[in-house]
Coordinates of N, CA and C in Angstrom, one line a residue:
X1 N -62.5 -52.1 -181.2 CA -62.1 -52.1 -179.8 C -63.3 -52.4 -179.0
X2 N -63.3 -53.3 -178.0 CA -64.4 -53.6 -177.3 C -64.9 -52.4 -176.5
X3 N -66.2 -52.3 -176.3 CA -66.7 -51.2 -175.5 C -66.7 -51.5 -174.0
X4 N -66.3 -50.6 -173.2 CA -66.3 -50.8 -171.8 C -67.5 -50.0 -171.2
X5 N -68.5 -50.6 -170.7 CA -69.7 -50.0 -170.3 C -70.5 -50.9 -169.5
X6 N -71.2 -50.3 -168.5 CA -72.1 -51.1 -167.6 C -73.3 -51.7 -168.3
X7 N -73.8 -51.1 -169.3 CA -75.0 -51.5 -170.0 C -74.8 -52.3 -171.2
X8 N -73.9 -51.7 -172.1 CA -73.7 -52.3 -173.4 C -72.4 -53.1 -173.5
X9 N -72.5 -54.2 -174.2 CA -71.3 -55.0 -174.5 C -71.2 -55.2 -176.0
X10 N -70.1 -54.9 -176.5 CA -69.8 -55.0 -178.0 C -68.8 -56.2 -178.2
X11 N -69.1 -57.0 -179.1 CA -68.2 -58.1 -179.4 C -67.3 -57.7 -180.6
X12 N -66.2 -58.4 -180.8 CA -65.3 -58.2 -181.9 C -65.7 -59.2 -183.0
X13 N -66.9 -59.8 -183.0 CA -67.3 -60.7 -184.1 C -67.5 -59.7 -185.3
X14 N -66.9 -60.0 -186.4 CA -67.2 -59.2 -187.6 C -68.6 -59.3 -188.1
X15 N -69.1 -58.2 -188.6 CA -70.4 -58.2 -189.2 C -70.3 -58.0 -190.7
X16 N -71.4 -58.0 -191.4 CA -71.3 -57.9 -192.9 C -70.6 -56.6 -193.4
X17 N -70.6 -55.6 -192.6 CA -70.0 -54.3 -193.0 C -68.5 -54.2 -192.6
X18 N -68.0 -55.2 -192.0 CA -66.6 -55.2 -191.4 C -65.6 -55.0 -192.5
X19 N -64.7 -54.0 -192.4 CA -63.6 -53.9 -193.4 C -62.3 -54.4 -192.7
X20 N -62.0 -55.6 -193.0 CA -60.9 -56.3 -192.2 C -59.5 -55.6 -192.5
X21 N -59.3 -55.2 -193.7 CA -58.1 -54.5 -194.0 C -57.9 -53.3 -193.1
X22 N -59.0 -52.5 -192.9 CA -58.9 -51.3 -192.1 C -58.7 -51.8 -190.6
X23 N -59.3 -52.9 -190.2 CA -59.1 -53.4 -188.9 C -57.7 -53.8 -188.6
X24 N -57.0 -54.4 -189.6 CA -55.6 -54.8 -189.4 C -54.7 -53.5 -189.4
X25 N -55.0 -52.6 -190.3 CA -54.2 -51.3 -190.3 C -54.4 -50.6 -188.9
X26 N -55.6 -50.6 -188.4 CA -55.9 -49.9 -187.1 C -55.1 -50.6 -186.0
X27 N -55.1 -51.9 -186.0 CA -54.3 -52.7 -184.9 C -52.9 -52.3 -185.0
X28 N -52.3 -52.3 -186.2 CA -50.9 -52.0 -186.4 C -50.5 -50.6 -186.0
X29 N -51.4 -49.7 -186.4 CA -51.2 -48.3 -186.1 C -51.2 -48.0 -184.6
X30 N -52.2 -48.7 -183.9 CA -52.3 -48.6 -182.5 C -51.1 -49.1 -181.8
X31 N -50.6 -50.3 -182.3 CA -49.4 -50.9 -181.7 C -48.2 -49.9 -181.8
X32 N -48.1 -49.3 -183.0 CA -47.0 -48.3 -183.2 C -47.1 -47.2 -182.2
X33 N -48.3 -46.6 -182.0 CA -48.4 -45.5 -181.1 C -48.1 -46.0 -179.6
X34 N -48.6 -47.1 -179.2 CA -48.4 -47.7 -177.9 C -46.9 -47.9 -177.6
X35 N -46.3 -48.5 -178.5 CA -44.8 -48.8 -178.4 C -44.0 -47.5 -178.3
X36 N -44.4 -46.6 -179.2 CA -43.6 -45.3 -179.2 C -43.8 -44.6 -177.9
X37 N -45.1 -44.5 -177.4 CA -45.4 -43.9 -176.1 C -44.6 -44.5 -174.9
X38 N -44.4 -45.8 -175.0 CA -43.7 -46.5 -173.9 C -42.2 -46.6 -174.2
X39 N -41.7 -46.1 -175.3 CA -40.3 -46.2 -175.6 C -39.8 -47.6 -175.9
X40 N -40.8 -48.4 -176.4 CA -40.5 -49.8 -176.8 C -40.4 -49.8 -178.3
X41 N -39.6 -50.8 -178.8 CA -39.5 -50.9 -180.3 C -40.4 -52.0 -180.8
X42 N -41.2 -51.6 -181.8 CA -42.0 -52.6 -182.5 C -41.2 -52.9 -183.7
X43 N -40.3 -53.9 -183.6 CA -39.4 -54.3 -184.7 C -40.2 -54.9 -185.8
X44 N -39.5 -55.0 -186.9 CA -40.1 -55.6 -188.1 C -40.7 -57.0 -187.8
X45 N -39.9 -57.8 -187.1 CA -40.4 -59.2 -186.8 C -41.6 -59.1 -185.8
X46 N -41.6 -58.3 -184.8 CA -42.7 -58.2 -183.9 C -44.0 -57.7 -184.7
X47 N -43.7 -56.7 -185.6 CA -44.8 -56.2 -186.4 C -45.4 -57.3 -187.3
X48 N -44.5 -58.1 -187.9 CA -45.0 -59.2 -188.8 C -45.8 -60.2 -188.0
X49 N -45.4 -60.6 -186.8 CA -46.1 -61.5 -185.9 C -47.5 -60.9 -185.6
X50 N -47.5 -59.6 -185.2 CA -48.8 -59.0 -184.9 C -49.7 -58.9 -186.1
X51 N -49.1 -58.6 -187.3 CA -49.9 -58.6 -188.5 C -50.6 -60.0 -188.8
X52 N -49.8 -61.0 -188.6 CA -50.3 -62.4 -188.9 C -51.4 -62.7 -187.9
X53 N -51.3 -62.3 -186.6 CA -52.3 -62.6 -185.6 C -53.6 -61.7 -185.9
X54 N -53.4 -60.5 -186.3 CA -54.5 -59.6 -186.5 C -55.2 -59.9 -187.8
X55 N -54.5 -60.6 -188.7 CA -55.1 -60.9 -190.0 C -56.4 -61.7 -190.0
X56 N -56.7 -62.2 -188.8 CA -57.9 -63.0 -188.7 C -58.6 -62.8 -187.4
X57 N -59.9 -63.1 -187.3 CA -60.6 -63.0 -186.0 C -60.6 -64.4 -185.4
X58 N -59.7 -65.2 -185.8 CA -59.6 -66.6 -185.3 C -58.2 -66.6 -184.5
X59 N -58.2 -67.4 -183.5 CA -56.9 -67.6 -182.8 C -55.9 -68.4 -183.6
X60 N -54.6 -68.1 -183.4 CA -53.6 -68.7 -184.2 C -52.5 -69.2 -183.3
X61 N -52.0 -70.4 -183.5 CA -50.9 -70.9 -182.7 C -49.5 -70.5 -183.2
X62 N -48.5 -70.6 -182.3 CA -47.2 -70.2 -182.6 C -46.6 -70.9 -183.8
X63 N -46.9 -72.2 -184.0 CA -46.3 -72.9 -185.1 C -47.0 -72.5 -186.4
X64 N -48.3 -72.1 -186.4 CA -49.0 -71.6 -187.5 C -48.4 -70.2 -187.9
X65 N -48.0 -69.4 -186.9 CA -47.4 -68.2 -187.2 C -46.1 -68.4 -187.9
X66 N -45.3 -69.4 -187.4 CA -44.0 -69.7 -188.0 C -44.2 -70.1 -189.5
X67 N -45.2 -70.9 -189.8 CA -45.5 -71.4 -191.1 C -45.8 -70.2 -192.0
X68 N -46.6 -69.3 -191.5 CA -46.9 -68.1 -192.4 C -45.7 -67.2 -192.6
X69 N -44.8 -67.1 -191.6 CA -43.6 -66.3 -191.8 C -42.7 -67.0 -192.8
X70 N -42.6 -68.3 -192.8 CA -41.8 -69.0 -193.7 C -42.3 -68.9 -195.1
X71 N -43.6 -68.8 -195.3 CA -44.1 -68.7 -196.7 C -43.6 -67.4 -197.4
X72 N -43.2 -66.4 -196.6 CA -42.8 -65.1 -197.2 C -41.3 -65.0 -197.2
X73 N -40.6 -66.1 -197.1 CA -39.1 -66.1 -197.1 C -38.5 -67.1 -196.2
X74 N -37.4 -66.8 -195.6 CA -36.7 -67.7 -194.7 C -37.5 -68.0 -193.4
X75 N -37.5 -69.3 -193.0 CA -38.2 -69.7 -191.8 C -37.4 -69.2 -190.6
X76 N -38.1 -68.4 -189.7 CA -37.4 -68.0 -188.5 C -37.3 -69.1 -187.5
X77 N -36.4 -69.0 -186.6 CA -36.3 -70.0 -185.5 C -37.5 -69.8 -184.5
X78 N -38.0 -70.9 -184.0 CA -39.2 -70.8 -183.1 C -39.0 -69.8 -182.0
X79 N -37.8 -69.7 -181.4 CA -37.6 -68.7 -180.3 C -37.8 -67.3 -180.7
X80 N -37.6 -66.9 -181.9 CA -37.9 -65.5 -182.3 C -39.3 -65.2 -182.3
X81 N -40.2 -66.2 -182.7 CA -41.6 -66.0 -182.7 C -42.1 -66.0 -181.2
X82 N -41.6 -66.8 -180.4 CA -42.0 -66.8 -179.0 C -41.5 -65.5 -178.3
X83 N -40.4 -65.0 -178.6 CA -40.0 -63.7 -178.1 C -40.9 -62.6 -178.5
X84 N -41.2 -62.6 -179.8 CA -42.2 -61.6 -180.3 C -43.5 -61.7 -179.6
X85 N -44.0 -62.9 -179.4 CA -45.3 -63.1 -178.7 C -45.2 -62.6 -177.3
X86 N -44.1 -62.9 -176.6 CA -43.9 -62.4 -175.2 C -44.0 -60.9 -175.2
X87 N -43.3 -60.2 -176.1 CA -43.3 -58.8 -176.2 C -44.7 -58.3 -176.5
X88 N -45.4 -58.9 -177.4 CA -46.8 -58.4 -177.7 C -47.7 -58.6 -176.5
X89 N -47.6 -59.7 -175.8 CA -48.4 -60.0 -174.6 C -48.0 -59.0 -173.5
X90 N -46.7 -58.7 -173.3 CA -46.3 -57.8 -172.2 C -46.9 -56.4 -172.5
X91 N -47.1 -56.0 -173.7 CA -47.6 -54.7 -174.1 C -49.1 -54.7 -174.4
X92 N -49.7 -55.8 -174.0 CA -51.2 -55.9 -174.1 C -51.7 -55.7 -175.5
X93 N -50.9 -56.2 -176.5 CA -51.3 -56.1 -177.9 C -51.9 -57.4 -178.4
X94 N -51.7 -58.5 -177.8 CA -52.3 -59.8 -178.1 C -52.7 -60.4 -176.8
X95 N -53.6 -61.3 -176.9 CA -54.0 -62.2 -175.7 C -53.7 -63.6 -176.1
X96 N -53.3 -64.4 -175.1 CA -53.2 -65.8 -175.3 C -54.4 -66.5 -174.7
X97 N -55.0 -67.3 -175.6 CA -56.2 -68.1 -175.2 C -55.7 -69.5 -174.7
X98 N -55.7 -69.7 -173.4 CA -55.1 -70.9 -172.9 C -55.8 -72.2 -173.4
X99 N -57.1 -72.1 -173.6 CA -57.9 -73.3 -174.0 C -57.5 -73.8 -175.4
X100 N -57.0 -72.8 -176.2 CA -56.6 -73.2 -177.6 C -55.1 -73.2 -177.7
X101 N -54.3 -72.7 -176.7 CA -52.9 -72.5 -176.8 C -52.6 -71.7 -178.1
X102 N -53.3 -70.6 -178.2 CA -53.2 -69.7 -179.4 C -53.4 -68.3 -179.0
X103 N -53.3 -67.4 -180.0 CA -53.2 -66.0 -179.8 C -54.2 -65.2 -180.6
X104 N -54.8 -64.1 -180.1 CA -55.7 -63.2 -180.8 C -55.2 -61.8 -180.6
X105 N -55.4 -60.9 -181.5 CA -55.1 -59.5 -181.4 C -56.0 -58.9 -180.3
X106 N -55.5 -58.1 -179.5 CA -56.3 -57.4 -178.5 C -57.1 -56.3 -179.2
X107 N -58.4 -56.2 -179.1 CA -59.2 -55.2 -179.7 C -59.2 -53.9 -178.9
X108 N -58.7 -53.9 -177.7 CA -58.6 -52.7 -176.9 C -57.2 -52.5 -176.4
X109 N -56.2 -52.8 -177.3 CA -54.8 -53.0 -177.0 C -54.2 -51.8 -176.3
X110 N -53.1 -52.3 -175.6 CA -52.2 -51.3 -174.9 C -52.3 -51.2 -173.4
X111 N -53.3 -51.8 -172.9 CA -53.4 -51.8 -171.4 C -54.0 -53.1 -170.9
X112 N -53.6 -53.5 -169.7 CA -54.1 -54.7 -169.1 C -55.6 -54.4 -168.8
X113 N -56.4 -55.4 -169.1 CA -57.8 -55.3 -168.8 C -58.4 -56.7 -168.7
X114 N -59.5 -56.7 -168.0 CA -60.2 -58.0 -168.0 C -60.8 -58.2 -169.4
X115 N -61.0 -59.4 -169.7 CA -61.6 -59.7 -171.0 C -62.3 -61.0 -171.0
X116 N -63.4 -61.1 -171.7 CA -64.1 -62.3 -171.9 C -64.1 -62.6 -173.4
X117 N -63.8 -63.9 -173.7 CA -63.7 -64.3 -175.1 C -64.8 -65.3 -175.4
X118 N -65.5 -65.1 -176.5 CA -66.4 -66.0 -177.0 C -65.8 -66.7 -178.2
X119 N -65.6 -68.0 -178.0 CA -64.9 -68.8 -179.0 C -65.9 -69.7 -179.8
X120 N -66.1 -69.5 -181.1 CA -67.0 -70.3 -181.8 C -66.4 -71.7 -182.1
X121 N -67.1 -72.7 -181.7 CA -66.6 -74.1 -181.9 C -66.8 -74.5 -183.3
X122 N -67.6 -73.8 -184.1 CA -67.9 -74.2 -185.5 C -66.9 -73.5 -186.4
X123 N -66.8 -72.2 -186.4 CA -65.9 -71.5 -187.4 C -64.6 -71.1 -186.8
X124 N -64.5 -71.1 -185.5 CA -63.2 -70.7 -184.9 C -63.1 -69.2 -184.6
X125 N -64.0 -68.4 -185.0 CA -63.9 -66.9 -184.8 C -63.9 -66.7 -183.3
X126 N -63.3 -65.6 -182.9 CA -63.2 -65.3 -181.4 C -63.7 -63.9 -181.3
X127 N -64.7 -63.7 -180.4 CA -65.2 -62.4 -180.1 C -64.7 -62.0 -178.7
X128 N -64.1 -60.7 -178.6 CA -63.6 -60.2 -177.4 C -64.7 -59.3 -176.8
X129 N -65.1 -59.6 -175.5 CA -66.0 -58.8 -174.8 C -65.2 -58.0 -173.8
X130 N -65.7 -56.9 -173.4 CA -65.2 -56.1 -172.3 C -66.3 -55.6 -171.4
X131 N -66.6 -56.2 -170.4 CA -67.7 -55.9 -169.5 C -67.2 -55.5 -168.1
X132 N -67.4 -54.2 -167.8 CA -67.0 -53.8 -166.4 C -67.9 -54.6 -165.4
X133 N -69.1 -54.9 -165.7 CA -70.0 -55.6 -164.8 C -69.4 -57.0 -164.5
X134 N -69.0 -57.7 -165.5 CA -68.4 -59.0 -165.3 C -67.1 -58.9 -164.5
X135 N -66.2 -57.9 -164.8 CA -65.0 -57.7 -164.1 C -65.3 -57.4 -162.6
X136 N -66.3 -56.6 -162.3 CA -66.6 -56.3 -160.9 C -67.1 -57.5 -160.2
X137 N -67.9 -58.3 -160.9 CA -68.5 -59.6 -160.3 C -67.3 -60.5 -160.0
X138 N -66.3 -60.6 -160.8 CA -65.2 -61.5 -160.6 C -64.4 -61.0 -159.4
X139 N -64.1 -59.7 -159.4 CA -63.4 -59.0 -158.3 C -64.1 -59.2 -156.9
X140 N -65.4 -59.0 -156.9 CA -66.2 -59.2 -155.7 C -66.2 -60.6 -155.2
X141 N -66.4 -61.6 -156.1 CA -66.4 -63.0 -155.7 C -65.0 -63.4 -155.2
X142 N -63.9 -62.9 -155.9 CA -62.6 -63.3 -155.5 C -62.3 -62.6 -154.1
X143 N -62.7 -61.4 -153.9 CA -62.4 -60.7 -152.7 C -63.0 -61.4 -151.5
X144 N -64.2 -61.9 -151.7 CA -64.9 -62.7 -150.7 C -64.2 -64.0 -150.3
X145 N -63.4 -64.4 -151.2 CA -62.6 -65.6 -150.9 C -61.1 -65.3 -150.6
X146 N -60.9 -64.0 -150.3 CA -59.6 -63.5 -150.0 C -58.6 -63.8 -151.1
X147 N -59.0 -63.6 -152.3 CA -58.2 -63.9 -153.5 C -58.0 -62.6 -154.3
X148 N -56.8 -62.3 -154.7 CA -56.5 -61.2 -155.5 C -56.4 -61.6 -157.0
X149 N -57.2 -61.0 -157.8 CA -57.2 -61.4 -159.3 C -56.1 -60.7 -159.9
X150 N -55.3 -61.5 -160.7 CA -54.2 -61.0 -161.5 C -54.5 -61.0 -162.9
X151 N -55.2 -62.0 -163.4 CA -55.4 -62.0 -164.9 C -56.9 -62.5 -165.1
X152 N -57.8 -61.5 -165.1 CA -59.2 -61.8 -165.3 C -59.7 -62.1 -166.7
X153 N -59.2 -63.3 -167.2 CA -59.6 -63.7 -168.6 C -60.5 -64.9 -168.5
X154 N -61.6 -64.8 -169.2 CA -62.6 -65.8 -169.3 C -62.7 -66.3 -170.7
X155 N -62.7 -67.6 -170.9 CA -62.9 -68.1 -172.3 C -64.2 -69.0 -172.3
X156 N -65.1 -68.6 -173.2 CA -66.4 -69.3 -173.3 C -66.5 -69.9 -174.7
X157 N -66.7 -71.2 -174.8 CA -66.9 -71.9 -176.1 C -68.4 -72.0 -176.4
X158 N -68.7 -71.8 -177.6 CA -70.1 -71.9 -178.0 C -70.3 -71.8 -179.5
X159 N -71.4 -71.3 -180.0 CA -71.6 -71.2 -181.5 C -72.0 -69.8 -181.7
X160 N -71.3 -69.1 -182.7 CA -71.6 -67.7 -183.0 C -72.9 -67.6 -183.8
X161 N -73.4 -66.3 -183.9 CA -74.6 -66.1 -184.6 C -74.6 -66.5 -186.1
X162 N -73.5 -66.3 -186.8 CA -73.4 -66.7 -188.2 C -73.5 -68.2 -188.3
X163 N -72.9 -69.0 -187.4 CA -72.9 -70.5 -187.5 C -74.3 -71.0 -186.9
X164 N -74.9 -70.1 -186.2 CA -76.2 -70.5 -185.6 C -77.3 -69.9 -186.5
X165 N -77.0 -69.6 -187.7 CA -77.9 -69.0 -188.7 C -78.6 -67.8 -188.2
X166 N -77.9 -67.0 -187.3 CA -78.4 -65.8 -186.8 C -79.5 -65.9 -185.8
X167 N -79.9 -67.1 -185.5 CA -81.0 -67.4 -184.5 C -80.5 -66.9 -183.1
X168 N -81.5 -66.4 -182.4 CA -81.1 -66.0 -181.0 C -80.5 -67.2 -180.2
X169 N -79.5 -66.9 -179.5 CA -78.8 -68.0 -178.8 C -79.7 -68.5 -177.7
X170 N -79.9 -69.8 -177.6 CA -80.6 -70.4 -176.6 C -79.7 -70.6 -175.4
X171 N -80.0 -70.2 -174.2 CA -79.2 -70.4 -173.1 C -79.4 -71.8 -172.5
X172 N -78.3 -72.4 -172.2 CA -78.4 -73.7 -171.7 C -77.2 -74.5 -172.1
X173 N -76.9 -75.6 -171.4 CA -75.7 -76.3 -171.7 C -76.0 -77.7 -172.1

């Protein structure tokens, strides 16, 4: 889960000690708790779509989700996947990355929040940041323009530390 803090920012990029099976189990268990608390049903199909999305730290498109579902049996109709995705987004369990037209599991699931995504152009991993400082800066800039922020999502493409051989990131474009 991304850390919300004025000073520290934690990314969801996995490190060498990352237990991804535990990560997926945690995402699914959190989704179960969130849905139960809201009186919403996490059906088998919604759970399967969430599991497929959470199975990687890369974004995945709807048709790739369909393909993975088809490999485990009968291919569902695209509308069923889109309905599951709508449910998962409505309940803040996944995010849609507009630049990729793809989805990632929310690392701080269950509530609407501002998020900043770091998308590695080399390996495709996506890191989710949660910075109150960035959220406040967006809100302040928007307010000065008489604009009300509805969805404070930022997508930044670059190269992650693994693909950059762990070298400190050079700032610049």
